[in-house]
Coordinates of C-alpha atoms (C1' of nucleotides) in Angstrom, one line a residue:
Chain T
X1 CA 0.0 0.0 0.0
X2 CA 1.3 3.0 -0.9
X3 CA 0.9 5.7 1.9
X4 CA -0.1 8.5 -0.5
X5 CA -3.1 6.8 -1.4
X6 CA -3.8 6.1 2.4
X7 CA -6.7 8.4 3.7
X8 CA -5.8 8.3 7.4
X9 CA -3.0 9.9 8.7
X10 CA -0.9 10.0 11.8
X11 CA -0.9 12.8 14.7
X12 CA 1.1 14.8 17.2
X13 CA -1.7 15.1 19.3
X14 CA -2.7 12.7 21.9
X15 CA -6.4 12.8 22.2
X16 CA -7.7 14.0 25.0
X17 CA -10.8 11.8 25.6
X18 CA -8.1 8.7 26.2
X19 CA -5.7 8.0 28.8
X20 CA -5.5 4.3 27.7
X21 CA -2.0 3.9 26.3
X22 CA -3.5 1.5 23.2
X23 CA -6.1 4.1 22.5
X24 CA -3.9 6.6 22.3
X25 CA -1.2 5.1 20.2
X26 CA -3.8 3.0 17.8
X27 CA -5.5 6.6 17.5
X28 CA -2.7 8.4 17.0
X29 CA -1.6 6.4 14.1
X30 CA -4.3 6.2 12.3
X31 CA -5.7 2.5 12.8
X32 CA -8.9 3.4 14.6
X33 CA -11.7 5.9 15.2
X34 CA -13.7 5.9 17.9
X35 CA -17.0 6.6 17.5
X36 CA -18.2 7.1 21.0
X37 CA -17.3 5.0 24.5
X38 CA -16.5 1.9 24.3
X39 CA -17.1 2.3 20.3
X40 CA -14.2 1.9 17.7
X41 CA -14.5 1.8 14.3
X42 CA -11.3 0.3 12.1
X43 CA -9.6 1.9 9.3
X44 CA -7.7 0.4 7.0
X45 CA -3.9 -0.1 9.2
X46 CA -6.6 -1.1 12.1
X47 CA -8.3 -3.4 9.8
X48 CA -5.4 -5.5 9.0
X49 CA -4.1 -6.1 12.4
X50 CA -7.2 -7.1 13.4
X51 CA -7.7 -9.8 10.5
X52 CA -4.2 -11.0 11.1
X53 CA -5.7 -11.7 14.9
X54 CA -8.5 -13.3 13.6
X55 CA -6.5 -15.3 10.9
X56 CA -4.1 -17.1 13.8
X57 CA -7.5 -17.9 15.7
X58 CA -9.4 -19.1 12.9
X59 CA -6.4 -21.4 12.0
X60 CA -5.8 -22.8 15.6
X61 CA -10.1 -23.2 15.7
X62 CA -10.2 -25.0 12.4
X63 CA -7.2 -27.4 13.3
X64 CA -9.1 -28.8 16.2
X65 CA -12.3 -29.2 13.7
X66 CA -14.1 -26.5 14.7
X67 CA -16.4 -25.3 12.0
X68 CA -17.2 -21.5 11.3
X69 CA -20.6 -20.2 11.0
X70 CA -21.8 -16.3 11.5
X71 CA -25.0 -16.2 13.8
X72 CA -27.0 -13.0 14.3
X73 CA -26.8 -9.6 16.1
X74 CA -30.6 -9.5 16.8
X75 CA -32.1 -12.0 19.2
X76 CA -35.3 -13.4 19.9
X77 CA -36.4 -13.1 23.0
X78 CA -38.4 -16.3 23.7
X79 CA -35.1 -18.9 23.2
X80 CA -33.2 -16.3 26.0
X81 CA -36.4 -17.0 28.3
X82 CA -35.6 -20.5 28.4
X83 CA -32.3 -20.8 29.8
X84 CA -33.7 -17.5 32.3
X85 CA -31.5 -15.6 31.0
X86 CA -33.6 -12.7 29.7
X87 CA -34.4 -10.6 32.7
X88 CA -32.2 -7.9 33.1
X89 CA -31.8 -9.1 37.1
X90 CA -30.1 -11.9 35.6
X91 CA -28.1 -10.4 32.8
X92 CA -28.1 -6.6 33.3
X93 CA -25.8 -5.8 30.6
X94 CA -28.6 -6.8 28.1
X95 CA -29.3 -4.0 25.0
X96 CA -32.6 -4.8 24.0
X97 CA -34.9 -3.3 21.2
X98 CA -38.3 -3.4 19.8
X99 CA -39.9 -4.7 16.3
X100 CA -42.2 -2.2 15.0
X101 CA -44.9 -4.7 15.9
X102 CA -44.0 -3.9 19.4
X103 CA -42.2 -7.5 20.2
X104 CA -38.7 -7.1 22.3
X105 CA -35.7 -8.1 20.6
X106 CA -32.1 -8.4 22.4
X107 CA -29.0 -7.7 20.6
X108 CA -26.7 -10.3 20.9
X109 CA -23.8 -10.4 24.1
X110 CA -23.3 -14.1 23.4
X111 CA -24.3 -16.9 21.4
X112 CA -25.0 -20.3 23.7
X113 CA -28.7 -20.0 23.1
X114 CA -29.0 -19.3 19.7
X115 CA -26.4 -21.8 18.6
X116 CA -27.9 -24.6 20.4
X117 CA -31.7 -23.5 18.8
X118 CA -30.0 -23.6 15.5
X119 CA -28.5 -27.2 16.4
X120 CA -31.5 -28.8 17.0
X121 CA -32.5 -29.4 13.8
X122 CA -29.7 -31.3 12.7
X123 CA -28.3 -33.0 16.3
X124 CA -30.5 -36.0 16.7
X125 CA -28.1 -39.6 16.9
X126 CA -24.6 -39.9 18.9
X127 CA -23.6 -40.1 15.2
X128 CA -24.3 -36.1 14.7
X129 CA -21.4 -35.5 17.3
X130 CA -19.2 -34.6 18.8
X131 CA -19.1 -30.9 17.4
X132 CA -17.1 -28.0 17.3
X133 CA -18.7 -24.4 15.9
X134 CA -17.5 -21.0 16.2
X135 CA -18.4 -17.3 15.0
X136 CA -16.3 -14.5 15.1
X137 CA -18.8 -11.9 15.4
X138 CA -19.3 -8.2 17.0
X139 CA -20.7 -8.4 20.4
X140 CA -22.7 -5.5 22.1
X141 CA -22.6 -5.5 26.0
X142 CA -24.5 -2.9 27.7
X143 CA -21.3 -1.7 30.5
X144 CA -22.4 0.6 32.5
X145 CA -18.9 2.1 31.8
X146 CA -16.7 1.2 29.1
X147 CA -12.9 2.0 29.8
X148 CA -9.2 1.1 28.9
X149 CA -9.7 1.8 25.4
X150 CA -10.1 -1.3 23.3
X151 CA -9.8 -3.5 26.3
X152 CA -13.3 -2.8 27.6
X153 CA -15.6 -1.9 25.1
X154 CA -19.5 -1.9 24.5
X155 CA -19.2 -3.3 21.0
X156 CA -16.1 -5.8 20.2
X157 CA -15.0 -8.4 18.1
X158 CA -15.0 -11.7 20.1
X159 CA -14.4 -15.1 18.6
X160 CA -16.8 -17.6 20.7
X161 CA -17.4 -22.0 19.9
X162 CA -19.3 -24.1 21.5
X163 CA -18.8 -27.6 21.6
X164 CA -21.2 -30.3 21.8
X165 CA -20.3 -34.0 23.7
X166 CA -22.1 -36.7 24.1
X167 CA -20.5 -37.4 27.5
X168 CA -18.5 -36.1 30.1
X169 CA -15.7 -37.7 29.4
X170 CA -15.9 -36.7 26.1
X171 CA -16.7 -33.4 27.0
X172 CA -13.2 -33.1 29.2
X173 CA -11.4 -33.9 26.3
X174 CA -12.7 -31.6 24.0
X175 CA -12.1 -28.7 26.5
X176 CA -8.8 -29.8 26.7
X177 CA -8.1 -29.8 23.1
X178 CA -9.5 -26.2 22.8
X179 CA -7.0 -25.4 25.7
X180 CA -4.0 -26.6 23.8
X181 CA -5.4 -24.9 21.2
X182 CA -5.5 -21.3 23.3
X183 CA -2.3 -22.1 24.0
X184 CA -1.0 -22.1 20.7
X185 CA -2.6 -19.1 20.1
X186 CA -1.2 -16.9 22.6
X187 CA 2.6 -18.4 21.7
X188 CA 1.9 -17.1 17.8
X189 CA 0.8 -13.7 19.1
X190 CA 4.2 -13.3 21.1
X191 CA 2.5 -13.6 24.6
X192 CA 3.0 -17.5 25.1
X193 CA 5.0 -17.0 28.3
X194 CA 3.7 -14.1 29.8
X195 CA -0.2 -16.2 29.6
X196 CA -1.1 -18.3 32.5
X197 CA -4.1 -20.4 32.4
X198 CA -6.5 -18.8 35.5
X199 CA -9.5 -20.5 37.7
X200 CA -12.0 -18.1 37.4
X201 CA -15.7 -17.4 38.3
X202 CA -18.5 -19.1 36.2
X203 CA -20.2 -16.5 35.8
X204 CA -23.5 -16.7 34.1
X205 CA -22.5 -19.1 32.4
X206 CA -22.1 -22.4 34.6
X207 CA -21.7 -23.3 38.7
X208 CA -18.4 -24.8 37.9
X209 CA -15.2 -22.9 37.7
X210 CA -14.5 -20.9 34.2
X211 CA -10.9 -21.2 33.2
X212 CA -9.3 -17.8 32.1
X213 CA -6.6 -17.1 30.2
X214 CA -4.6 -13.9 32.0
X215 CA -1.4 -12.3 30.3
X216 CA 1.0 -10.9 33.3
X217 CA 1.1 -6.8 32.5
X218 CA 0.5 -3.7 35.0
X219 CA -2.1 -2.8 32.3
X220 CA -4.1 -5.7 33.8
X221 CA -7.6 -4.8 35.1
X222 CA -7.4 -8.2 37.3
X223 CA -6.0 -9.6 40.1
X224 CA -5.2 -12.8 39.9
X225 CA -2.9 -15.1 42.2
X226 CA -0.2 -16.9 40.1
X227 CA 2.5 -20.2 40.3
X228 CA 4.8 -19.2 38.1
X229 CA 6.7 -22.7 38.3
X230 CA 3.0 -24.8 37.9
X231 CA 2.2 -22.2 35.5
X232 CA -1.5 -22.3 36.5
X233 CA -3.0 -19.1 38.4
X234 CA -6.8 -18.2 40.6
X235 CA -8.2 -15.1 40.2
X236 CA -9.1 -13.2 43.2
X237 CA -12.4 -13.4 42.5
X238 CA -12.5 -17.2 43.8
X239 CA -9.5 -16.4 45.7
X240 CA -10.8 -18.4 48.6
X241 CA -8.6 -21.2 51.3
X242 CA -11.7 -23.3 50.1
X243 CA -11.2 -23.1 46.6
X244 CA -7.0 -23.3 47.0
X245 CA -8.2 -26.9 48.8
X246 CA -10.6 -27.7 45.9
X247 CA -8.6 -27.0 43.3
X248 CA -5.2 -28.0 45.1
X249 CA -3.8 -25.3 44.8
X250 CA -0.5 -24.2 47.3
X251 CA -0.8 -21.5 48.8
X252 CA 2.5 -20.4 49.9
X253 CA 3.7 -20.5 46.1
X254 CA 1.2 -17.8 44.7
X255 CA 2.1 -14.6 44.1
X256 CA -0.2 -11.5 43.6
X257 CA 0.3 -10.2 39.8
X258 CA -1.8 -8.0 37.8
X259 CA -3.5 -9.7 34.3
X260 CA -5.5 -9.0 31.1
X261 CA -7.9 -11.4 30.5
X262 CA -7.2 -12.4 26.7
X263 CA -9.6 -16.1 26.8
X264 CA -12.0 -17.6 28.4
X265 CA -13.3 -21.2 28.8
X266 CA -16.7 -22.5 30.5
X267 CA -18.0 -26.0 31.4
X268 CA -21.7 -25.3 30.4
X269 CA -22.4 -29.4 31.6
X270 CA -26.3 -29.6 29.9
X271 CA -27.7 -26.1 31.0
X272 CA -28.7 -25.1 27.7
X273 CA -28.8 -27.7 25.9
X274 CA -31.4 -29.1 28.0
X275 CA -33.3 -26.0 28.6
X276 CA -33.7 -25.5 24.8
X277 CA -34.7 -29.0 24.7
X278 CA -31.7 -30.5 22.3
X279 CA -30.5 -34.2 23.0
X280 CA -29.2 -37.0 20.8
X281 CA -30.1 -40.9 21.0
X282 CA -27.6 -43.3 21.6
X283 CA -26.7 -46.4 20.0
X284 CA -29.4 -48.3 22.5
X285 CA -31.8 -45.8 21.2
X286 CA -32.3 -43.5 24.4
X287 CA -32.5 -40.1 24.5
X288 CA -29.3 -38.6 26.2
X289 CA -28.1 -35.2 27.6
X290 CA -25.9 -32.9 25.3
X291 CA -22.4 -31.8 27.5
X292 CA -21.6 -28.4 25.7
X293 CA -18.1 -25.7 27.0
X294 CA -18.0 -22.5 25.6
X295 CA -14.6 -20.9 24.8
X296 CA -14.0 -17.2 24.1
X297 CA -11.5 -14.7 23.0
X298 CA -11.4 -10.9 22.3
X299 CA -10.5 -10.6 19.3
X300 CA -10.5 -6.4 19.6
X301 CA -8.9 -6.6 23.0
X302 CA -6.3 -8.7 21.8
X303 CA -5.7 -6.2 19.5
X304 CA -5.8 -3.4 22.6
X305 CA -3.5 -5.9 24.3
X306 CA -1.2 -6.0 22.3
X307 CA -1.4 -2.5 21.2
X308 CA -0.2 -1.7 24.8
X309 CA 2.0 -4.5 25.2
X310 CA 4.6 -4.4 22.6
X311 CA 5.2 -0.3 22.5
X312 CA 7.4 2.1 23.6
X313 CA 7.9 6.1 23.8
X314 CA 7.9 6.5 20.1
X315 CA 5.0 4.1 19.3
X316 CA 3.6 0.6 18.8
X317 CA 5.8 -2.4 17.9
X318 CA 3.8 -5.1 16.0
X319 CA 4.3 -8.5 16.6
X320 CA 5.1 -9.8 13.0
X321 CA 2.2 -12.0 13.2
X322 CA -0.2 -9.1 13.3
X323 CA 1.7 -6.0 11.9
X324 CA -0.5 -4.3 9.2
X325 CA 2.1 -4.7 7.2
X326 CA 6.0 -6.6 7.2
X327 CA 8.4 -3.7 6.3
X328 CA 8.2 0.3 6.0
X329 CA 9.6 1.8 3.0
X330 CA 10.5 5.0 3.1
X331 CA 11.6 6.7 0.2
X332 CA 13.7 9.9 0.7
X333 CA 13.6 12.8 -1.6
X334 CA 12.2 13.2 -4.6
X335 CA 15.3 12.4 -6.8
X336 CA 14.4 10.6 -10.5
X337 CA 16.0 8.1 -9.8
X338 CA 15.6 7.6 -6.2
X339 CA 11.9 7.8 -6.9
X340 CA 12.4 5.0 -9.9
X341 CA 14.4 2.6 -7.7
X342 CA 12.4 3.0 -4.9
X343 CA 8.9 2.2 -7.2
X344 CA 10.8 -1.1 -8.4
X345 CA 11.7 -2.2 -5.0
X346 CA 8.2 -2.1 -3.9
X347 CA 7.4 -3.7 -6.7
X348 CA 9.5 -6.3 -6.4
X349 CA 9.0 -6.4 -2.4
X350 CA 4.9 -7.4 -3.6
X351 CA 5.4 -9.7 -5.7
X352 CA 7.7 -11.5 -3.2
X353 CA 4.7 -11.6 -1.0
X354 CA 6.0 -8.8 1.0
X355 CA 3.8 -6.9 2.9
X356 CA 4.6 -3.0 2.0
X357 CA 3.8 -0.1 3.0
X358 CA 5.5 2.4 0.8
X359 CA 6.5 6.3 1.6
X360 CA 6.2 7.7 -1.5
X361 CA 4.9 10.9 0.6
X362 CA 6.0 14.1 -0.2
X363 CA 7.2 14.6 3.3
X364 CA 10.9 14.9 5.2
X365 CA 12.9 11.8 6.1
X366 CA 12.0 13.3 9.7
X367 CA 8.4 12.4 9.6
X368 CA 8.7 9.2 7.3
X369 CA 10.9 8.3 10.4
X370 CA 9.1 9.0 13.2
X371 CA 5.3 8.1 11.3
X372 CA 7.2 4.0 10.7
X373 CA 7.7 4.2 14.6
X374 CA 4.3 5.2 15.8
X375 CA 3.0 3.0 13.4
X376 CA 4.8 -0.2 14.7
X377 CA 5.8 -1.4 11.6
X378 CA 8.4 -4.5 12.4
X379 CA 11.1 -3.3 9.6
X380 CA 11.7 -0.1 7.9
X381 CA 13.7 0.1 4.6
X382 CA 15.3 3.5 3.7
X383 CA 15.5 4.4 -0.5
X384 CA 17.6 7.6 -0.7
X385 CA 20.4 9.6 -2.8
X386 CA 22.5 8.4 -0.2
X387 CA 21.5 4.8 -0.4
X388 CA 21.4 4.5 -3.7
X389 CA 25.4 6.2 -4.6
X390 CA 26.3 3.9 -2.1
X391 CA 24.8 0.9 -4.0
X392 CA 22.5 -0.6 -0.7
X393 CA 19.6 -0.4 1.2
X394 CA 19.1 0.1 4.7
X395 CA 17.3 -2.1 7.1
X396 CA 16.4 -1.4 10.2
X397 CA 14.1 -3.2 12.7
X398 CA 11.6 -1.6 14.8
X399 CA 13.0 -3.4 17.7
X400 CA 16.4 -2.1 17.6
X401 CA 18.4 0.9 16.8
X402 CA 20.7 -1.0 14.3
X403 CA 20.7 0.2 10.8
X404 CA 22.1 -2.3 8.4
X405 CA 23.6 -2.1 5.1
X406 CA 22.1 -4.3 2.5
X407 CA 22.3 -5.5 -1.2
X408 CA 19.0 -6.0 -2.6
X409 CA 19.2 -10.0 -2.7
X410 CA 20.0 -9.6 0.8
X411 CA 16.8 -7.5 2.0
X412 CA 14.8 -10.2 -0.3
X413 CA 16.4 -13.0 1.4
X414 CA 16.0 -11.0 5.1
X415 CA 12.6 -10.1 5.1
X416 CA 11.5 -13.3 3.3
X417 CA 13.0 -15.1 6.2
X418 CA 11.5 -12.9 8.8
X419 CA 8.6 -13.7 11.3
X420 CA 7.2 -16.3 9.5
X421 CA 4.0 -17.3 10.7
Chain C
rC1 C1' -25.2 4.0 39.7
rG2 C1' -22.0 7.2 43.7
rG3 C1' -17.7 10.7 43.7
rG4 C1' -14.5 14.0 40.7
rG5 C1' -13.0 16.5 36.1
rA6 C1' -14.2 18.3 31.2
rG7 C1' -17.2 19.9 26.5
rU8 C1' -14.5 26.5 22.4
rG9 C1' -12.5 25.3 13.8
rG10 C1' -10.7 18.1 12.0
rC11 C1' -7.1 17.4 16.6
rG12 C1' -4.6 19.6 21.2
rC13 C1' -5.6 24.0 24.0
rA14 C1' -6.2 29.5 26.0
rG15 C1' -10.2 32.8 27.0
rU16 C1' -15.1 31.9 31.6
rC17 C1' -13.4 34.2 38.1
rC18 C1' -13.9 40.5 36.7
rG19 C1' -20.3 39.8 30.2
rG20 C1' -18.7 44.1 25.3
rU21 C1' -20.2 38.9 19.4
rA22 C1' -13.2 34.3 19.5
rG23 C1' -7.4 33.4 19.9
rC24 C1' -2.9 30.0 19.8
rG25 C1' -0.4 25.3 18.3
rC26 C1' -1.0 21.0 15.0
rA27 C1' -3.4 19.8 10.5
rC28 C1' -5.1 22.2 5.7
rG29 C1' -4.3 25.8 0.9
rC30 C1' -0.9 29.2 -1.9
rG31 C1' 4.3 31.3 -2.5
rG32 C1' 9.4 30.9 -1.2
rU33 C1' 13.7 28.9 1.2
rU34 C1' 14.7 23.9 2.8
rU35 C1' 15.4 18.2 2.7
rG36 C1' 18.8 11.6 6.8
rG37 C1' 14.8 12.0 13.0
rG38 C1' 8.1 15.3 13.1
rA39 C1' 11.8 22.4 8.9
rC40 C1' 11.4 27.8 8.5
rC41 C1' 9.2 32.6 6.6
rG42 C1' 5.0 35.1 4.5
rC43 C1' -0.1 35.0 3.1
rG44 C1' -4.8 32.4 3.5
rG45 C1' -9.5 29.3 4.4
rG46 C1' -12.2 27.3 8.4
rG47 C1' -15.4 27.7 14.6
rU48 C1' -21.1 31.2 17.2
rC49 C1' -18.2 28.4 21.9
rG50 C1' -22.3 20.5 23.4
rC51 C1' -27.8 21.4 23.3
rA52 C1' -32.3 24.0 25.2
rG53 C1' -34.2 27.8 28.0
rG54 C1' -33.5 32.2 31.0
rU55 C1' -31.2 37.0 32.9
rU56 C1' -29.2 41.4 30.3
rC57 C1' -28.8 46.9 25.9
rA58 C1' -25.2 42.9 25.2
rA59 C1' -23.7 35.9 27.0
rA60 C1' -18.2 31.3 25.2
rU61 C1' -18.4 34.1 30.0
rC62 C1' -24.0 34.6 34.7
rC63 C1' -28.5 31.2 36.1
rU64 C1' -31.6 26.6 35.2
rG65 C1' -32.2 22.1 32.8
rU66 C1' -30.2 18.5 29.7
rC67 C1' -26.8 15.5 26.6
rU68 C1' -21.9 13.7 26.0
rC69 C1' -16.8 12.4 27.2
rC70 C1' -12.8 11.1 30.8
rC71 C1' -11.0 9.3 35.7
rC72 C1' -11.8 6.7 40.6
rG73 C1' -15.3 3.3 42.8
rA74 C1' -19.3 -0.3 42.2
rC75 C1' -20.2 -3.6 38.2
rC76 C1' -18.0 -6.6 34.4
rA77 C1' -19.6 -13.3 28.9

RNA sequence: CGGGGAGUGGCGCAGUCCGGUAGCGCACGCGGUUUGGGACCGCGGGGUCGCAGGUUCAAAUCCUGUCUCCCCGACCA
């Protein structure tokens, strides 16, 4: 992409409506817009990162069979009465709205009941399962007060499956495949060892205990209590000499740390299955219970996550895996030639499968500098008179202050290698 | 929802206490000088001061109401 062409652009100012590092920064250069609290739109940079995220999900999803379907913003309300989960004593952070007719409609904050309606047409014999299915859709929770910029939002971009057992046991070792799947997840976004599986409340979801996954950063809205060697953590919230016994737990090896919660995992056991009425007959032809988890991740406060993670004073500092783009080529000056070798690189650089974004800006090497930091991007390539007498290329990562000196087959060959994925 | 702070060109702010119809920086346009870490000079375009009502000869400024945003708390699949 050429950066002439781009509509947003970057800015000195900080806004003043956000104190959230990741807001700031993903605001500042130009990848979102926010439209009011809790509200972000994408632009185009913004965009990108955010369908790398989803890409690594989607991947680690598919490769334990999950299969990907797209259910609805707008909800009925009778399907949500009978799992009681309509009344706003019960779920309070509910948006609801009306049909012209006058009949209430919700707007979706998560998916258990109508992906277990839409099951029970076609779950009838032990056959039919077991089954994975995900969405990654927007979500709209009603908080009464969104904060922390894309970390806490009233509209997001979560990715949510469901799976469907026919037994406990079968149940257990689904969950555990979607765990090793998180797992994976976390290690491709560059936050592997800094992400500690987390005992967690149920919520509204089941009696049992949810299993978060927490990422170690002051940012962290949560407390959680951590064993670093066992590399299993409790959130406070459950924080309890019961639970520690329960869960066995020790005590005197937990330390106090500070997390984000990027996943989330529930044991539903049959609460909505049976509630909506959905079972399967066995192989003796009896009708049998449905053992369902639920398994979520924020896709937009990953993004926010990592936004705030990996930056420092001049900007953000994609992970490769999510970068809007691999390298940063600036061209300096407007020299003829410059301008002619410069257009062929990034030529070349595309058709290598490189992910550019070109400078071709009429700006000073200054801003072209300082816009390729705030924007994160992992390498930044410099085209000038300079460069181009001296018969190289200069390469410099984001993460370091290194410049190297390159022939072109060599910055083919080094970016080609880079952070592949 | 409780407490606190704030709404003034696209963005960041000053002006509000002590009413007299708006100013600075960034960004933008034009001209010139510049060109390896956010250049400089000159000229120029753009806001009716969140919204509604009130007081007054006169309101960004005072009063009332209301909406919105931010922070702390409570809450949080």
């Amino acid at each position: 992409m050429r950066l002439s062409q781009l509509f947003t652009k970057t800015t000195k100012n900080v806004p003043a409506d956000e104190t959230a590092r990741n807001a700031q920064l993903l605001i500042q250069a130009g990848y979102i817009h926010k439209e009011m609290a809790g509200v972000y739109a994408y632009l185009p940079l913004g965009l990108r990162v955010l369908e790398n995220i989803k890409r690594i999900v989607r991947e680690e999803m598919n490769a334990v069979g999950g299969q990907e379907v797209m259910m609805t913003a707008l909800q009925p309300r009778d399907i949500w009465e009978k799992t009681d989960r309509w009344d706003d004593a019960k779920v309070d952070n509910w948006f609801k709205t009306k049909l012209k007719s006058g009949a209430e409609l919700g707007v979706g904050l998560t998916h258990e009941e109508p992906i277990v309606d839409a099951l029970s047409g076609y779950v009838d014999s032990y056959k039919d399962l077991p089954i994975y299915i995900y969405q990654i859709q927007n979500k709209f929770r009603n908080e009464l007060r969104a904060k922390s910029g894309l970390l806490r939002g009233r509209e997001f971009v979560m990715k949510d499956m469901y799976s469907l057992a026919r037994s406990q046991e079968e149940h257990e070792k689904l969950y555990d495949q979607v765990i090793k799947a998180y797992y994976k997840v976390y290690d491709r976004l560059g936050l592997g060892d800094k992400t500690y599986r987390t005992y967690a409340d149920g919520g509204i979801f089941t009696d049992r205990f949810s299993d978060e996954f927490q990422t170690l950063t002051d940012i962290g809205e949560d407390t959680i209590y951590v064993d670093e060697a066992a590399r299993i953590a409790i959130n406070e919230e459950v924080y309890t000499d019961e639970n520690l016994a329960k869960l066995g737990l020790d005590k005197s090896k937990l330390v106090k740390k500070r997390g984000v919660e990027v996943g989330n995992t529930f044991h539903l056991e049959t609460k909505y299955t049976d509630a909506l009425g959905v079972y399967y007959t066995d192989e003796n032809g009896q009708r049998q219970p449905i053992i369902m988890g639920c398994y979520g991740i924020g896709i937009s406060r990953l993004m926010g996550m990592l936004a705030e993670y990996f930056a420092d004073e001049r900007g953000l500092v994609w992970p490769e895996a999510v970068a809007p783009a691999k390298v940063y080529l600036a061209r300096l000056g407007d020299d003829p030639a410059v301008v002619k070798q410069a257009d062929e690189l990034y030529e070349k650089l595309t058709k290598a499968g490189v992910e550019t974004l070109y400078d071709d800006r009429d700006a000073r090497p200054g801003e072209k500098f300082a816009d390729a930091d705030l924007m994160g991007i992992p390498y930044r390539l410099v085209v000038s008179k300079k460069t181009r007498e001296a018969g190289v290329y200069e390469l410099k990562s984001r993460q370091s202050t290194e410049v190297e000196q390159l022939g072109e087959v060599e910055v083919m060959k080094a970016l080609a290698a880079a952070g592949q994925t």
